[in-house]
Short mmCIF file of C-alpha atoms in Angstrom, two decimals:
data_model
loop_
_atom_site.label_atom_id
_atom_site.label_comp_id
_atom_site.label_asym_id
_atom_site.label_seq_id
_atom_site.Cartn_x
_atom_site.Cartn_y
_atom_site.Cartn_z
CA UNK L 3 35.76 9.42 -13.59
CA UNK L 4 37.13 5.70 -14.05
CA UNK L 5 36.85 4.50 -17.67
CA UNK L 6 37.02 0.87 -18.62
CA UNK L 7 39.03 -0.06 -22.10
CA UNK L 8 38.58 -3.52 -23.70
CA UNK L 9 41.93 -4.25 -26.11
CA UNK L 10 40.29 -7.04 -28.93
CA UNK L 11 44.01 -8.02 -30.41
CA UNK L 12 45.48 -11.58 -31.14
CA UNK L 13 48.80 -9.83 -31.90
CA UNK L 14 50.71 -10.31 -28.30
CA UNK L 15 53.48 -7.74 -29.17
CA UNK L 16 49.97 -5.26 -30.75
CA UNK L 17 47.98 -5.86 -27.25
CA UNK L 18 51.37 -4.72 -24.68
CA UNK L 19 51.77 -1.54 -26.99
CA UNK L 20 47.93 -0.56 -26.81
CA UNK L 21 48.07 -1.40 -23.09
CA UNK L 22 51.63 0.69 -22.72
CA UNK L 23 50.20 3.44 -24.76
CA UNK L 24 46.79 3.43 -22.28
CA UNK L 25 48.72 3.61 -18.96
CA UNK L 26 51.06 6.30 -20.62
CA UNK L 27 47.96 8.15 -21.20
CA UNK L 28 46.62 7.70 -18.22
CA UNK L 29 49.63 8.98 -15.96
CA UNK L 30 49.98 12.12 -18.13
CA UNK L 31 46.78 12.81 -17.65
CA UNK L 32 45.75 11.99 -14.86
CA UNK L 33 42.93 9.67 -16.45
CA UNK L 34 41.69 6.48 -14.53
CA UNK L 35 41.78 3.76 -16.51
CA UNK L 36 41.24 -0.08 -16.36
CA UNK L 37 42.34 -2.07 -19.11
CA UNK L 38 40.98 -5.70 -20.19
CA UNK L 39 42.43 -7.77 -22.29
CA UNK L 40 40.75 -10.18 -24.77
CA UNK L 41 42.62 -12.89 -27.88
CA UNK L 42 40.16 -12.58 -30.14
CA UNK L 43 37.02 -11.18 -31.15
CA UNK L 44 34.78 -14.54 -29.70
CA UNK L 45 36.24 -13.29 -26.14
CA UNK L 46 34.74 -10.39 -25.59
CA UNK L 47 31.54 -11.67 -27.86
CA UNK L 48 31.15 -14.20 -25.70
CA UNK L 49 28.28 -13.39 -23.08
CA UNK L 50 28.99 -9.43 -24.05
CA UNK L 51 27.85 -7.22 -21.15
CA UNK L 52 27.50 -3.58 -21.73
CA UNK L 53 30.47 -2.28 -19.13
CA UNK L 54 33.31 -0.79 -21.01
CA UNK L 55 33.45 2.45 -22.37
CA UNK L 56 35.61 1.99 -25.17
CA UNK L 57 36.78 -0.84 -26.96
CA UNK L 58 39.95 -0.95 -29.36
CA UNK L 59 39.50 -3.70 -31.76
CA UNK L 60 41.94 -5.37 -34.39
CA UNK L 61 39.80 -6.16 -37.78
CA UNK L 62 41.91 -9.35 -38.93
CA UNK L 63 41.61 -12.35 -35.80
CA UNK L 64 41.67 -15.96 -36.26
CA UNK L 65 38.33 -17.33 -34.44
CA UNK L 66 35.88 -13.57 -35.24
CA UNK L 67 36.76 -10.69 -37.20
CA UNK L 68 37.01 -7.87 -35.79
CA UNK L 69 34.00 -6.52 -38.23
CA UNK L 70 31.86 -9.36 -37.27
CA UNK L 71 32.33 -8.81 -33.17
CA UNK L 72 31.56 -5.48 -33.53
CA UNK L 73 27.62 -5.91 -35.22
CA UNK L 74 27.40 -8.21 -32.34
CA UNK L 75 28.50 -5.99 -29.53
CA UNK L 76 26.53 -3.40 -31.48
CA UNK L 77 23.44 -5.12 -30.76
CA UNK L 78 24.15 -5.07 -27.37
CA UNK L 79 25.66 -2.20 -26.47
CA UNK L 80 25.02 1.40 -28.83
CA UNK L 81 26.66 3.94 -27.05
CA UNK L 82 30.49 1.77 -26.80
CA UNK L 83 32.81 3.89 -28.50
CA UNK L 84 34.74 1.56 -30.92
CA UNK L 85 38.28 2.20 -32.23
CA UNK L 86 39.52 -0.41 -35.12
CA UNK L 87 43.15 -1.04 -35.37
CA UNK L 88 44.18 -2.44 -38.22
CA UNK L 89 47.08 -2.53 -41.13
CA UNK L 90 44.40 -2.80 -44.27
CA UNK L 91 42.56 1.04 -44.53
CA UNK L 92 40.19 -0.77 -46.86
CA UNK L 93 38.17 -1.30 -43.86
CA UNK L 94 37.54 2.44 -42.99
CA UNK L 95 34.04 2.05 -45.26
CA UNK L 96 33.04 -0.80 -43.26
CA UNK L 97 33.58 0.80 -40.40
CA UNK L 98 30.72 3.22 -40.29
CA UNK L 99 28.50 0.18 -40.38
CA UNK L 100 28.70 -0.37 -36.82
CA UNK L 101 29.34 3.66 -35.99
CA UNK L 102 33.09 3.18 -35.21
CA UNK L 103 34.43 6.26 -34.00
CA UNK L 104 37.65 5.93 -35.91
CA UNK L 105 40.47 3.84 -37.31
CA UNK L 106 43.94 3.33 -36.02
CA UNK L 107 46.74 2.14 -38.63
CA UNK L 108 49.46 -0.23 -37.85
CA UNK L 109 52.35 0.77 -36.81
CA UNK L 110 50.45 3.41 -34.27
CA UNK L 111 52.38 6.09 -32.80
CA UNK L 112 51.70 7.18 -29.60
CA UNK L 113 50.66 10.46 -30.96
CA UNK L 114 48.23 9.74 -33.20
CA UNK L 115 46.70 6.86 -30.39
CA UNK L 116 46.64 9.55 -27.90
CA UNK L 117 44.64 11.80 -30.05
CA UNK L 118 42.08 9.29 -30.35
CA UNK L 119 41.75 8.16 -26.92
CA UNK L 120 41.39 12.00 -25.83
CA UNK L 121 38.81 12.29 -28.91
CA UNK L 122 37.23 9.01 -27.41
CA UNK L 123 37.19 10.27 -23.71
CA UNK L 124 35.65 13.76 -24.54
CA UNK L 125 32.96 11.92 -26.30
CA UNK L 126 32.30 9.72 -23.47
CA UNK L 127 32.58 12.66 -20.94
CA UNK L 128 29.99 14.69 -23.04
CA UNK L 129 27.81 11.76 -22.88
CA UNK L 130 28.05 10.58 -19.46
CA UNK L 131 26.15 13.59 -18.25
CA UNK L 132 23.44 11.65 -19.43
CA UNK L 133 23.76 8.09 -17.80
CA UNK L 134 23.09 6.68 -14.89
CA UNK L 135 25.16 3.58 -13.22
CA UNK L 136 24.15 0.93 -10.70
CA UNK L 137 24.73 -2.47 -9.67
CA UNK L 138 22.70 -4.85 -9.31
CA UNK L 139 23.08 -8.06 -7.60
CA UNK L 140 24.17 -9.77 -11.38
CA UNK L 141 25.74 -7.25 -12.82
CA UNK L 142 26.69 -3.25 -13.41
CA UNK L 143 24.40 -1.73 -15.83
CA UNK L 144 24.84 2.06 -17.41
CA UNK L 145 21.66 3.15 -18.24
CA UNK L 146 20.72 6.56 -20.32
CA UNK L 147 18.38 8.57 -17.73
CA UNK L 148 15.84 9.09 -20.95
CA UNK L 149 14.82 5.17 -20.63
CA UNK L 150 14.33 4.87 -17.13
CA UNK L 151 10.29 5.30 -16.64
CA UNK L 152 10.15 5.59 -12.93
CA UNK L 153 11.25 4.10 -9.37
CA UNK L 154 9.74 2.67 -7.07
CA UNK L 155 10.63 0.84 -3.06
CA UNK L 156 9.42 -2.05 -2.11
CA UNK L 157 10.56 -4.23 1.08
CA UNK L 158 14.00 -2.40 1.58
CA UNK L 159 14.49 -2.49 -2.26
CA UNK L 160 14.27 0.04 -5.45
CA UNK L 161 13.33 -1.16 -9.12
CA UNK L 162 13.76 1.12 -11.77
CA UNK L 163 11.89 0.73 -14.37
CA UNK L 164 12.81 1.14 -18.13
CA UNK L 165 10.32 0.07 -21.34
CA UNK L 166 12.03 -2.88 -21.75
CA UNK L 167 13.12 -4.44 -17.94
CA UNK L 168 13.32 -3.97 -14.74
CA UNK L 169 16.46 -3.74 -12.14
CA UNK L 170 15.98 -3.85 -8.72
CA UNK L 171 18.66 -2.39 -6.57
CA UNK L 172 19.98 -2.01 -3.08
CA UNK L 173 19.10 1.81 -1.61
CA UNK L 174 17.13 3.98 -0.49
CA UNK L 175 14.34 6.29 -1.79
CA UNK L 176 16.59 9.82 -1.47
CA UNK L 177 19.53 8.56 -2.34
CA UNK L 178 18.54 7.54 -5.64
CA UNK L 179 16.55 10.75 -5.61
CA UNK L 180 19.51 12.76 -4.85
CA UNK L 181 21.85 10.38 -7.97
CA UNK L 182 19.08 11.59 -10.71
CA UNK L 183 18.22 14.49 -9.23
CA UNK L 184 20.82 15.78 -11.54
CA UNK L 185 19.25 14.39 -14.77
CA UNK L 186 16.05 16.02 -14.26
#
């Protein structure tokens, strides 16, 4: 599994130790993971899509708190796991607000960033047996399987469809059959 990690941090010096600390991770073990990097909270705000798994998020930014980007991703996105990193603790309360999975104090060790992005991962692993992912012609979309209501073809094309929209897709009938077979 390939997990995609967005690092919200204004702080150069912060952002290369979060990536350094990621890739570490990743070669010891054995995780795939892309990284993307974003200035300030109105980056990754802006036009938010739903695609990363977990998102590590500095509180105190020039342009958009940290606090504030994460009610908006919130309403965009609920199942993003979302780490703060900060140097204030005072925040922690705050935190549970927007269901962060936990906080990260400044200076972070390696050890105690490690522990969270395994905590993070597990979470996400534990939940994925639960989602489906597809691509449509716009965009990737991860979709829990209890919202999608059915599929149907139509003219060399699938649309699943949820309560609230409806993707249409490249494929065929049994191979999305065979891709949610899984999920009952």
């Amino acid at each position: 599994m390939r997990f995609k990690v967005a690092i919200v941090e204004d702080h150069k010096q912060s952002a290369e130790l979060l990536a350094s600390y990621i890739h570490r991770y990743s070669k010891e073990n054995k995780v795939e993971i892309d990284v993307v990097n974003f200035r300030d909270g109105d980056e990754i705000v802006y036009e938010y899509k739903p695609i990363y798994d977990i998102i590590f998020l500095d509180i105190e930014m020039r342009l958009l708190d940290g606090m504030t980007a994460a009610k908006h991703i919130r309403e965009l996105d609920k199942d993003v796991i979302i780490i703060f990193v900060t140097n204030m603790s005072q925040y922690a309360v705050k935190g549970y607000e927007v269901d962060a999975l936990s906080f990260l104090l400044k200076p972070i060790t390696y050890f105690a960033f490690s522990q969270e992005l395994k905590r993070a991962i597990d979470k996400i692993q534990d939940r994925e047996n639960n989602y489906f992912m597809f691509s449509t012609k716009d965009e990737t979309i991860r979709l829990h399987t209890s919202e999608i209501l059915y599929v149907e073809s139509m003219k060399h094309k699938l649309i699943i469809h949820t309560k609230q929209k409806q993707y249409i897709i490249n494929g065929t009938m049994r191979d999305i059959e065979s891709k949610l077979s899984k999920y009952n």
